[in-house]
Coordinates of N, CA and C in Angstrom, one line a residue:
Chain P
E218 N 93.8 82.0 83.9 CA 94.7 83.4 84.1 C 94.4 84.3 85.1
T219 N 94.2 83.7 86.0 CA 94.3 85.4 87.6 C 95.7 86.3 87.0
G220 N 95.3 87.2 87.9 CA 96.4 87.5 88.5 C 97.2 89.1 87.1
V221 N 97.8 89.3 87.2 CA 99.0 89.8 86.5 C 99.6 89.3 85.1
T222 N 98.9 89.2 83.7 CA 100.1 88.8 82.8 C 101.0 89.4 82.0
Q223 N 102.4 88.7 81.5 CA 103.0 89.3 80.6 C 102.9 89.1 79.7
T224 N 103.3 88.6 78.2 CA 103.6 87.9 77.5 C 104.7 90.0 76.3
P225 N 105.6 88.8 76.1 CA 106.5 87.2 75.7 C 107.0 87.6 77.6
R226 N 107.7 86.6 77.6 CA 108.3 86.9 78.9 C 109.8 86.6 78.3
H227 N 110.6 86.5 77.7 CA 111.6 87.3 76.9 C 111.7 87.4 75.1
L228 N 112.8 88.2 75.3 CA 113.0 89.3 73.8 C 113.6 89.8 73.4
V229 N 114.6 89.5 72.8 CA 116.3 90.1 72.0 C 115.1 90.3 70.7
M230 N 116.2 91.8 70.7 CA 115.3 92.8 69.7 C 116.4 93.5 69.1
G231 N 117.1 93.7 67.9 CA 118.3 94.7 66.9 C 117.5 95.4 67.4
M232 N 118.4 97.1 67.3 CA 118.1 98.3 67.8 C 117.5 99.1 66.5
T233 N 116.5 98.4 65.6 CA 115.9 98.7 64.4 C 114.5 97.8 64.0
N234 N 114.2 97.2 64.9 CA 113.3 96.8 64.8 C 112.2 96.8 65.8
K235 N 111.0 97.1 66.0 CA 109.9 97.4 66.4 C 109.2 95.5 67.2
K236 N 108.3 96.4 68.0 CA 108.0 94.6 68.9 C 107.1 95.6 70.0
S237 N 106.2 95.3 70.9 CA 105.5 95.4 71.8 C 105.8 94.5 72.7
L238 N 105.1 95.0 73.6 CA 104.8 94.2 75.4 C 103.9 94.3 76.0
K239 N 103.4 93.3 75.7 CA 101.9 93.8 76.5 C 101.2 92.8 78.0
C240 N 100.8 93.5 78.9 CA 99.9 92.9 80.1 C 98.3 92.7 79.4
E241 N 98.6 92.1 80.4 CA 96.8 91.7 80.6 C 95.9 91.8 82.7
Q242 N 95.3 92.4 82.6 CA 95.5 92.3 84.0 C 93.7 91.6 84.3
H243 N 93.9 90.5 85.1 CA 92.5 89.4 85.1 C 91.4 90.0 86.6
L244 N 92.4 91.3 87.4 CA 92.0 92.0 88.6 C 90.3 92.7 88.5
G245 N 90.3 93.2 88.0 CA 89.7 94.6 87.2 C 89.7 96.0 88.9
H246 N 90.7 96.3 87.8 CA 91.7 96.9 88.8 C 91.6 98.3 88.1
N247 N 91.8 100.0 87.8 CA 91.7 100.8 87.0 C 92.3 101.3 87.0
A248 N 94.3 101.5 87.1 CA 95.1 101.6 86.9 C 95.8 100.4 86.8
M249 N 96.9 101.0 85.7 CA 98.3 99.8 85.5 C 99.4 101.0 85.5
Y250 N 100.5 100.0 85.2 CA 101.5 101.0 85.1 C 102.7 99.7 84.6
W251 N 103.8 100.6 83.6 CA 104.8 100.1 83.7 C 106.0 100.6 84.5
Y252 N 106.9 99.4 84.7 CA 108.3 99.6 85.7 C 109.2 99.3 84.7
K253 N 110.6 99.8 84.8 CA 111.3 99.8 84.2 C 112.1 98.7 85.4
Q254 N 113.0 97.5 85.7 CA 114.6 97.5 86.2 C 115.3 96.5 85.6
S255 N 116.3 97.4 86.4 CA 117.4 96.7 86.4 C 118.4 96.3 87.6
A256 N 119.6 95.9 87.0 CA 120.3 95.6 88.0 C 120.9 96.4 88.5
K257 N 120.5 96.6 90.3 CA 121.0 97.2 91.4 C 120.7 97.9 91.2
K258 N 119.8 99.0 90.6 CA 118.3 100.0 90.6 C 117.7 100.0 90.9
P259 N 116.8 101.2 91.4 CA 115.6 101.5 91.8 C 114.8 100.6 91.0
L260 N 113.2 100.6 91.0 CA 112.4 100.5 89.8 C 112.6 101.6 88.8
E261 N 112.0 102.3 87.9 CA 111.6 103.0 87.8 C 110.3 103.1 87.0
L262 N 109.0 104.1 87.9 CA 108.4 103.7 87.2 C 108.6 104.8 86.0
M263 N 107.9 104.3 85.0 CA 107.6 104.6 84.1 C 106.5 105.2 83.0
F264 N 104.8 104.6 83.1 CA 103.8 105.1 82.5 C 103.3 105.0 83.3
V265 N 102.0 106.0 83.8 CA 101.3 105.3 85.0 C 99.1 105.7 83.8
Y266 N 98.2 104.1 84.1 CA 97.1 104.6 83.2 C 95.7 104.6 84.3
S267 N 95.0 105.1 83.8 CA 93.7 105.7 85.3 C 92.8 105.3 84.4
L268 N 92.1 104.3 84.2 CA 90.5 104.7 83.4 C 90.8 104.7 82.2
E269 N 92.2 104.4 81.4 CA 92.7 104.3 80.4 C 93.1 105.4 80.1
E270 N 93.4 105.9 81.2 CA 94.0 107.9 80.1 C 95.6 107.4 81.1
R271 N 96.6 108.4 80.3 CA 98.1 108.0 80.8 C 97.8 108.8 82.1
V272 N 98.1 109.5 83.0 CA 98.4 110.2 84.2 C 99.6 110.7 84.6
E273 N 100.9 109.6 84.4 CA 102.1 110.3 84.3 C 102.9 109.6 83.1
N274 N 103.8 110.1 83.2 CA 105.2 110.0 82.0 C 106.5 110.6 82.2
N275 N 107.3 109.6 83.1 CA 108.0 110.2 84.1 C 109.7 110.9 82.9
S276 N 109.4 111.4 82.4 CA 110.5 111.5 81.0 C 111.1 111.4 79.9
V277 N 110.4 109.4 79.8 CA 110.6 108.9 79.3 C 110.8 108.5 77.7
P278 N 111.8 108.1 77.0 CA 112.0 108.5 75.3 C 110.2 108.0 74.5
S279 N 111.3 108.3 74.0 CA 109.1 108.0 72.9 C 109.5 107.6 71.9
R280 N 111.5 106.6 72.1 CA 111.1 105.3 71.8 C 110.7 104.6 72.1
F281 N 109.9 104.8 73.6 CA 109.0 103.6 74.3 C 107.2 104.5 74.4
S282 N 106.7 103.8 73.4 CA 105.4 104.1 73.8 C 104.1 102.7 73.8
P283 N 103.2 103.8 75.2 CA 102.7 102.7 76.0 C 101.1 103.2 75.2
E284 N 100.3 102.2 75.2 CA 98.6 102.3 74.6 C 97.4 101.3 75.9
C285 N 96.8 102.3 76.4 CA 95.7 101.3 77.1 C 95.4 101.0 76.7
P286 N 94.4 100.4 75.6 CA 93.0 100.3 75.3 C 92.0 99.9 75.2
N287 N 92.2 99.7 76.5 CA 90.3 99.4 78.7 C 91.3 99.3 79.8
S288 N 90.9 99.3 80.7 CA 91.4 99.4 81.9 C 91.4 97.7 82.5
S289 N 91.7 96.7 80.7 CA 92.1 95.2 81.4 C 93.9 95.4 80.4
H290 N 93.8 95.5 79.6 CA 94.6 96.0 79.3 C 96.1 96.9 78.2
L291 N 97.4 96.7 78.4 CA 98.0 97.6 78.5 C 99.0 96.7 77.5
F292 N 99.6 98.2 76.3 CA 100.4 98.0 76.4 C 102.1 99.1 76.1
L293 N 103.0 97.9 75.1 CA 104.5 98.9 75.2 C 105.1 98.9 74.0
H294 N 104.5 99.6 73.3 CA 106.1 99.6 72.3 C 106.9 100.3 71.8
L295 N 108.0 99.0 71.1 CA 109.1 99.8 70.9 C 110.0 99.4 70.4
H296 N 111.0 100.8 70.1 CA 110.6 101.1 68.1 C 112.3 101.5 69.0
T297 N 113.7 101.2 67.8 CA 114.8 101.4 67.6 C 115.5 102.2 69.2
L298 N 115.5 100.9 70.1 CA 115.9 100.9 70.8 C 117.3 101.0 71.3
Q299 N 118.1 102.0 72.4 CA 119.4 101.4 72.5 C 119.8 100.3 73.6
P300 N 121.1 99.9 73.6 CA 121.5 98.5 73.9 C 120.8 98.8 75.7
E301 N 121.2 100.1 76.1 CA 121.0 100.2 77.6 C 119.4 100.9 77.9
D302 N 118.9 100.3 77.5 CA 117.5 99.8 77.5 C 117.1 98.3 77.1
S303 N 118.2 97.6 77.5 CA 118.2 96.3 78.6 C 117.4 96.1 79.7
A304 N 116.8 95.2 79.8 CA 116.3 95.7 81.7 C 115.0 94.5 81.8
L305 N 114.2 93.9 82.8 CA 113.5 93.9 82.2 C 112.2 94.4 83.1
Y306 N 110.7 94.4 82.1 CA 109.8 95.3 82.2 C 108.5 95.0 82.6
L307 N 108.2 95.2 83.6 CA 107.6 94.8 85.1 C 106.0 95.3 84.5
C308 N 105.4 95.6 84.1 CA 104.0 96.3 84.7 C 102.5 95.3 85.8
A309 N 102.3 96.5 86.7 CA 101.6 96.0 87.0 C 100.3 96.9 87.3
S310 N 99.3 96.6 88.5 CA 97.8 97.3 88.2 C 97.3 96.6 89.4
S311 N 96.4 98.0 89.8 CA 96.0 98.4 91.3 C 94.2 98.9 91.0
Q312 N 93.9 99.4 91.8 CA 92.3 99.9 92.4 C 93.1 101.0 92.6
D313 N 93.2 102.5 92.3 CA 93.1 103.7 92.2 C 92.1 104.6 92.2
G314 N 92.7 105.8 92.9 CA 92.1 107.0 92.6 C 92.5 108.3 94.2
A315 N 92.0 109.4 93.3 CA 92.8 110.0 94.5 C 92.4 109.7 96.0
G316 N 93.8 110.0 97.4 CA 93.0 109.2 98.7 C 93.4 108.1 99.0
T317 N 93.4 107.4 97.6 CA 93.7 105.3 98.2 C 95.1 105.0 98.6
Y318 N 95.4 104.9 98.4 CA 96.8 104.1 98.7 C 97.1 102.2 98.6
N319 N 96.8 101.9 97.5 CA 96.6 100.0 98.1 C 97.8 99.8 97.1
E320 N 98.1 98.8 97.5 CA 98.9 97.9 97.0 C 98.6 97.6 95.0
Q321 N 100.4 98.0 94.5 CA 100.4 96.5 93.3 C 100.3 95.5 93.3
F322 N 99.7 95.4 92.1 CA 99.9 93.4 91.6 C 100.4 93.5 90.9
F323 N 102.2 93.0 90.3 CA 102.6 92.4 89.6 C 102.5 91.5 88.8
G324 N 102.8 91.5 87.2 CA 103.6 90.2 86.5 C 104.9 89.6 86.4
P325 N 104.6 88.9 86.2 CA 106.7 88.4 85.5 C 107.0 89.3 85.2
G326 N 106.8 90.0 84.0 CA 107.4 91.0 83.9 C 108.1 90.1 82.1
T327 N 108.7 91.2 81.4 CA 109.4 90.9 80.2 C 111.0 90.9 80.0
R328 N 111.5 90.0 80.3 CA 113.6 90.1 80.4 C 113.7 90.6 78.9
L329 N 113.6 92.0 78.3 CA 114.4 92.3 77.1 C 115.7 92.5 77.2
T330 N 116.5 92.4 76.2 CA 117.8 92.5 75.3 C 118.0 92.9 74.2
V331 N 118.3 94.6 74.2 CA 118.7 94.7 72.9 C 119.9 94.9 72.4
L332 N 120.1 94.4 71.2 CA 121.1 93.8 70.6 C 122.9 94.8 69.7
Chain U
A178 N 109.2 115.9 97.2 CA 110.2 114.8 96.9 C 110.0 114.0 98.2
Q179 N 109.3 113.2 97.3 CA 109.7 110.9 98.4 C 110.7 110.5 97.6
S180 N 111.5 109.7 98.7 CA 112.2 108.9 98.3 C 112.2 107.8 99.0
V181 N 113.5 106.6 98.8 CA 113.6 105.5 100.0 C 114.7 104.9 100.1
A182 N 115.3 105.1 101.2 CA 116.4 104.2 101.6 C 116.7 103.0 102.0
Q183 N 117.4 102.0 100.4 CA 117.6 100.8 101.9 C 119.6 100.6 102.1
P184 N 119.1 100.4 102.7 CA 120.8 100.7 103.5 C 121.8 99.3 102.8
E185 N 120.8 99.3 103.4 CA 121.8 97.1 103.3 C 121.2 96.2 101.7
D186 N 123.1 96.5 100.7 CA 122.8 95.7 99.6 C 122.1 94.4 99.3
Q187 N 123.0 93.4 100.6 CA 122.5 92.2 101.0 C 122.9 91.8 102.4
V188 N 121.9 91.0 103.0 CA 122.0 90.4 104.1 C 121.5 89.0 103.8
N189 N 122.9 88.7 104.8 CA 123.0 87.1 104.9 C 122.7 86.8 106.2
V190 N 121.4 85.4 106.3 CA 120.9 84.9 107.9 C 121.0 83.9 107.7
A191 N 121.6 83.0 109.0 CA 121.0 81.3 108.7 C 119.6 80.9 109.1
E192 N 119.2 80.0 108.8 CA 118.3 79.4 108.8 C 118.0 79.2 110.5
G193 N 116.5 80.2 110.8 CA 115.7 80.1 112.1 C 116.3 81.1 112.9
N194 N 117.7 82.0 112.4 CA 117.4 83.5 113.4 C 116.4 84.2 112.6
P195 N 116.4 85.4 113.2 CA 115.6 86.7 113.1 C 116.0 87.3 111.8
L196 N 116.2 87.1 111.4 CA 115.2 88.4 109.7 C 115.5 89.8 110.4
T197 N 115.8 91.0 109.9 CA 116.4 92.6 109.0 C 116.5 92.8 107.9
V198 N 115.3 93.8 107.6 CA 115.4 94.8 106.2 C 115.0 96.0 106.5
K199 N 116.4 96.1 106.6 CA 115.9 97.8 106.6 C 115.3 98.9 105.6
C200 N 114.9 100.0 106.1 CA 114.3 100.8 104.9 C 114.2 102.2 106.1
T201 N 114.6 103.5 105.0 CA 114.5 104.4 105.7 C 113.4 105.1 104.4
Y202 N 113.3 106.6 104.7 CA 112.1 107.2 103.9 C 112.5 108.8 103.6
S203 N 112.0 109.1 102.5 CA 111.9 110.8 103.4 C 110.8 111.0 102.4
V204 N 109.6 112.1 103.0 CA 108.4 112.1 102.2 C 108.0 113.8 102.8
S205 N 107.3 114.6 102.6 CA 107.0 115.5 102.7 C 105.2 115.4 103.4
G206 N 104.3 115.4 104.4 CA 103.1 115.0 104.2 C 103.5 113.2 104.5
N207 N 102.3 113.0 104.5 CA 102.8 111.7 105.5 C 102.3 111.1 104.8
P208 N 103.5 109.5 105.3 CA 104.4 108.6 104.3 C 103.0 107.4 104.3
Y209 N 103.1 106.8 103.6 CA 103.2 105.5 103.2 C 103.6 104.7 103.0
L210 N 103.6 103.4 103.2 CA 104.8 102.3 103.1 C 104.2 101.1 102.7
F211 N 105.3 100.6 102.2 CA 105.0 99.3 101.6 C 106.2 98.2 101.5
W212 N 106.2 96.5 101.5 CA 107.5 95.8 101.1 C 106.9 95.0 100.4
Y213 N 107.3 94.9 99.1 CA 107.7 94.5 98.3 C 108.5 92.6 98.1
V214 N 108.6 91.2 98.6 CA 108.9 90.5 97.8 C 109.5 90.1 95.9
Q215 N 110.7 89.7 95.6 CA 110.5 89.2 94.6 C 111.2 87.6 94.0
Y216 N 110.8 87.0 93.8 CA 111.1 85.6 93.9 C 112.7 85.8 92.4
P217 N 113.3 84.8 92.5 CA 113.9 84.7 89.9 C 112.8 84.1 89.4
N218 N 112.9 85.3 88.8 CA 112.2 85.1 87.3 C 110.9 85.9 87.4
R219 N 110.1 86.2 88.6 CA 109.0 86.5 89.1 C 108.8 88.2 89.2
G220 N 108.0 89.0 88.4 CA 107.8 90.3 89.6 C 107.4 89.6 90.7
L221 N 107.1 91.5 91.4 CA 107.0 92.2 92.8 C 106.0 90.9 93.3
Q222 N 105.7 90.8 94.6 CA 104.7 90.0 95.0 C 104.4 91.3 96.0
F223 N 103.5 91.5 96.4 CA 103.0 92.2 98.0 C 103.5 91.5 99.5
L224 N 103.9 92.1 100.5 CA 104.0 91.2 101.4 C 103.5 92.6 102.3
L225 N 103.3 93.3 103.3 CA 102.8 93.9 103.6 C 102.1 96.2 103.7
K226 N 101.5 96.4 104.9 CA 101.6 98.1 103.8 C 101.5 98.8 105.2
Y227 N 101.5 100.3 105.2 CA 101.5 101.1 107.0 C 100.2 102.3 106.1
I228 N 99.5 102.5 106.3 CA 98.6 103.1 105.7 C 98.6 104.9 107.1
T229 N 98.5 103.9 107.7 CA 97.9 104.6 110.0 C 97.5 104.2 110.9
G230 N 97.7 104.0 111.9 CA 97.4 103.1 113.3 C 98.5 102.5 113.9
D231 N 98.0 101.2 114.4 CA 99.2 101.2 114.5 C 100.5 100.6 113.9
N232 N 101.5 100.6 115.1 CA 103.2 101.6 114.1 C 103.3 100.0 114.1
L233 N 103.0 98.5 114.1 CA 104.3 97.4 114.3 C 102.4 96.6 113.2
V234 N 102.5 96.3 112.2 CA 101.9 96.1 110.4 C 102.2 94.1 110.7
K235 N 101.9 93.6 110.5 CA 102.0 92.0 109.6 C 101.5 91.8 109.0
G236 N 102.0 91.3 108.2 CA 101.7 90.6 106.9 C 102.2 89.5 106.0
S237 N 102.4 88.9 105.4 CA 102.2 87.5 104.9 C 103.2 86.5 105.2
Y238 N 103.4 85.7 105.3 CA 104.6 84.8 105.4 C 105.4 85.2 106.9
G239 N 104.7 84.9 107.5 CA 105.0 85.5 109.1 C 106.0 87.4 108.7
F240 N 106.1 88.1 108.1 CA 106.9 89.0 108.2 C 105.7 89.6 109.0
E241 N 106.8 90.9 109.3 CA 106.3 92.1 110.1 C 107.0 93.6 109.9
A242 N 106.1 94.3 110.5 CA 106.9 95.8 109.9 C 107.4 96.4 110.9
E243 N 107.6 97.7 111.5 CA 107.4 98.7 112.5 C 106.9 99.7 112.0
F244 N 106.8 100.5 111.7 CA 107.0 102.6 111.2 C 107.5 103.0 112.6
N245 N 109.0 103.7 111.9 CA 109.1 104.7 113.3 C 108.8 106.1 113.1
K246 N 108.3 107.2 113.2 CA 108.2 108.2 112.5 C 109.2 109.3 113.1
S247 N 110.0 108.8 114.7 CA 110.4 110.2 114.7 C 112.5 109.5 113.5
Q248 N 112.2 108.2 113.6 CA 113.3 108.3 112.9 C 113.7 107.6 111.1
T249 N 112.0 108.0 111.0 CA 111.4 107.6 109.4 C 112.4 106.4 108.9
S250 N 111.9 105.4 109.8 CA 112.3 103.5 109.5 C 110.9 103.3 109.3
F251 N 111.0 102.3 108.7 CA 110.7 101.3 108.2 C 110.7 99.6 108.0
H252 N 111.5 99.5 109.1 CA 112.1 97.8 109.2 C 111.0 97.2 108.9
L253 N 111.8 96.1 108.3 CA 111.6 94.7 108.0 C 111.7 93.9 108.7
K254 N 110.8 92.3 109.2 CA 111.3 91.7 110.1 C 110.3 90.5 110.0
K255 N 111.5 89.8 109.9 CA 110.7 87.5 110.9 C 111.6 87.0 111.4
P256 N 111.5 86.9 113.0 CA 111.4 86.5 113.5 C 112.1 84.7 113.4
S257 N 112.5 84.2 112.4 CA 112.6 83.0 112.5 C 113.0 82.9 111.0
A258 N 114.6 82.7 110.3 CA 114.2 82.7 108.5 C 114.3 81.5 108.3
L259 N 113.7 81.3 107.3 CA 113.6 79.9 106.3 C 114.8 80.0 104.9
V260 N 115.3 79.0 104.6 CA 115.8 79.1 103.8 C 115.1 79.5 102.2
S261 N 113.4 79.6 101.6 CA 112.1 80.3 101.3 C 112.6 81.2 100.8
D262 N 112.9 81.8 102.1 CA 112.4 83.6 102.2 C 113.8 84.2 101.7
S263 N 114.7 83.5 100.7 CA 115.9 84.2 100.7 C 114.9 84.4 99.3
A264 N 115.2 86.2 98.8 CA 114.8 86.7 97.3 C 115.1 87.7 98.1
L265 N 115.0 88.6 96.6 CA 115.5 89.9 96.4 C 114.1 90.7 97.0
Y266 N 114.2 91.3 98.3 CA 113.0 92.7 99.2 C 113.2 94.0 98.8
F267 N 112.1 94.5 98.2 CA 111.7 95.8 98.2 C 111.1 96.3 98.9
C268 N 111.3 98.1 99.9 CA 110.2 99.4 100.4 C 110.2 100.1 99.2
A269 N 109.2 100.4 99.7 CA 108.1 101.0 98.8 C 107.7 103.0 99.4
V270 N 107.7 103.6 99.1 CA 106.9 104.6 100.0 C 106.0 105.7 98.6
Q271 N 104.4 106.1 99.3 CA 104.1 107.4 98.8 C 104.0 108.0 99.4
G272 N 104.2 109.0 98.7 CA 103.4 110.7 99.6 C 103.2 111.9 99.4
G273 N 102.5 112.9 100.1 CA 102.0 113.7 98.7 C 99.9 113.8 99.4
T274 N 99.8 114.8 99.4 CA 97.8 114.7 98.8 C 98.3 114.5 97.1
D275 N 99.3 114.0 96.3 CA 98.8 113.6 94.8 C 99.5 113.0 94.3
S276 N 99.4 111.5 95.0 CA 100.7 110.9 94.7 C 100.1 108.9 95.1
W277 N 98.6 109.5 94.7 CA 98.8 108.5 94.5 C 99.1 107.4 92.9
G278 N 99.4 106.3 93.4 CA 100.0 105.5 91.8 C 101.1 105.9 91.9
K279 N 102.0 106.8 92.9 CA 103.1 107.2 92.6 C 104.0 105.9 93.6
F280 N 105.1 105.3 93.3 CA 105.4 104.4 94.1 C 106.3 104.6 94.1
Q281 N 107.6 104.4 94.8 CA 109.1 105.2 94.4 C 109.6 104.5 95.4
F282 N 110.5 103.0 94.6 CA 110.9 102.1 94.9 C 112.4 102.2 95.6
G283 N 112.6 101.7 96.4 CA 114.3 101.0 97.1 C 115.4 100.1 95.9
A284 N 115.6 100.7 96.4 CA 117.0 99.7 95.3 C 116.9 97.7 95.4
G285 N 116.6 97.9 96.5 CA 116.1 96.6 97.0 C 117.8 96.1 98.0
T286 N 116.6 94.8 98.6 CA 118.2 94.1 99.9 C 117.9 92.7 99.4
Q287 N 119.4 91.8 98.4 CA 119.0 90.3 98.9 C 119.4 90.2 99.8
V288 N 118.6 89.0 100.0 CA 118.2 88.1 101.3 C 118.5 87.2 101.7
V289 N 119.9 86.3 102.0 CA 120.6 85.2 101.4 C 119.8 84.2 103.1
V290 N 119.2 83.0 103.2 CA 118.9 82.7 104.5 C 119.6 81.1 103.8
T291 N 120.7 80.8 104.1 CA 121.4 79.3 104.7 C 121.4 78.5 105.9
P292 N 121.3 77.7 105.2 CA 120.2 75.8 106.2 C 121.0 75.6 107.8

């Protein structure tokens, strides 16, 4: 596998379910990100991890819980979601640090539907 | 605060004609500007970026973009569009001294190239 992979690609869940999204990057990067993509809206940055430490949390509801066990893996744990949380969830990685402006590499996304 | 605007929801162009996708930005400090493309059921794919130097930046698949500081614009261009260029295009900006990894994306512009 190369680049950034995400599983599952599609997920349908009820509002009372608990599920997790997984992201893995094979690029040796030190930063990973979760984005939410809804139709006709800008991408929303949800979480940023650098060297496995969370450095950004853009006021995301607590029903979304990220986990970064190492620099190659990123999870998004989901529980008691709402229908408006239905969206494409994108993971990205980059080689970053203060004073650098490198492009991010994206996975194919997980299409989430909350019933 | 940083922001980016893509004024057109959709751009239609005939194959072989020039393609332009518009982007304007607002940042405090130096702007670092990026273009990404998203094909159906795929994640975002990096096209090109402007960090410093020459205002005309060349990128992947024959695309280029021109940084215009006075007009705060970073329009994406291709001299001769292909049907395979039909996709969703995103402009993104990073700005400020403590904004690494923190992209602000536009809402996206759908490009439709007709044969």
